[in-house]
Phi, psi and omega in degrees: 000127179292133177247119177261071188231015179078186186289338180296326180296322178292320179296323177295321177297317180299327181290340181256333190233139174261099183204172182263156183234134172247131180255134173245098180283130179221168170252023178079200187051050189296140179224188185300327177300316177296324181294329175292324176296317179298317179300318178295319180300321180294334179284334191249359183212164178282330179225145181244130175242133177244128174258140178235106182203121176274108192273111183294336183294341182259009176252136174279171183297334182254016182263186195260038181302313184292327182260004178301133187298132179227125177206079186298321181298318177295321178297317179295324178297318178296318181296322176295315180300321184270009175058042172290140184278321184220137174238127175254120176231069185291152173281168178300320180292329178289321180281323181227078182297341173214163180299123184291134176260332180249121180229174181263133178266134178278355178066200184300321181299337180271004183249359182249160177053247181299327179291327176287322180287331184228076184305132179084352183304310186285334172300317178294319178299309184292329177295313182289325177296318178299317178297316180296320178297319180290323182285318183269336181049053182286155170281324181226144171238136186250125179233156176271151179282352181300318176270076190297319181291319176300315180300314180299322181287323177295320177298319179291323177303311182297319180290311186291327183256008176051052184279344174071024178249132176276131180261125180248123184255132182250134181303157179300137173260129183245150176284177185299333181268001178099348180290132178296134180295137180204145175299332182283348179300334181292346176285341189280136168286171179300318180293319180294322178298318178299320178294322182296343179294352173299333180293304177295332177295322178295322177296317178299319179297319180294322181297335184279354183261158185265331183247159181298317181297314180295322180296314179296317180297320181295318178297317182293324177296317180299316181290322178296322177298319178295322177298319180294325185275336187229102182301336182279359184253128177220135184268134175270308176202158171210101192218143172272130182229158172281128191299319187287334186239342188060025169281145180296139180292132179285163175304141180078013182302140175232144181119198180270134178224164177244124172274114181251136184226139171221139180206158174252137172241105189063236181266002187254129179261128183238149175233156177205165178197166175205145174271128181237147180242137181231129182246000000 
C-alpha cells in the first residue's frame, strides 16, 4: 500500500522491518519511463520509495518551472497501481525552509552540454539529490539513462562524497514512434512531435557507422536536414562524449561513447542519447 506520509513513514517502517530501500527520485508527471524505474526498484529492494518534487534550484530564470507539468493525484494513482510503498511529495518549504546558502557543485562536468545551456542546472540537481539521499537513506537509487549527463554526475557525486548509495541505471524507454519518453513531450503539438523524431533518427544514422567520427557526422547531417526542413527546429548540440567525464571523444576514438543530442522544437527543449561502441 502506497503511503503518502513523508519521510517519517519510511523511518517508522525501518523501525519495524529489516529490509532494503530503493529510491526513485522524480519531478512528477509520471509516465511509462518512470514506471520502468519503479519496476526496476521493486526488483532490487524490499521497499520502494518515490519522491515527487519539482526542484526550483535546477531551473534557470527563463525556464519552465512555473509551467512544468504537475498532477500529484495522477502520480499517486500510478504509484498505487505499481505498488509503491512510500511516496514523498514535500512542499517547497519542507525541502528548502530557508534559502540555501550551501549547495553542491557539479564541477567541470556540470558546465558542458546541458550545463552550458542551463547554467547552474546540475548544481541544483546534485543539491536536491543529496538532500533526498540524506532524508530517505536509500540503499539503491534508480535513475533513467535518458538524462545521461545527470546520471554520470550523480554517479560521480556518490563516489566523490562517499554517500554509500548504489546507483542503478535503467535504459531509455521510447514511445512507439521512437521518441524518448519525457514529461516535456506533452508540450509538443502533433506537427512538432513529428519534427522531434529527427532526434531518434539521428541516433539510428549514427548506429549505422563504424567509426566515432563517421557516427557523429551522420547524426549531425540528419539533424541539419531537419533544421533546413523545419524552421521551428534548432539543434543545440550532437556530440560523442566519453561517458565517465563527458569530454568530447577525440578523432580515432575506440571504446564505448555516448552520443548526446539536444534540440528545440518550438518552445520545447528535448534531449536524447545512445551508447555506441567503436572497435
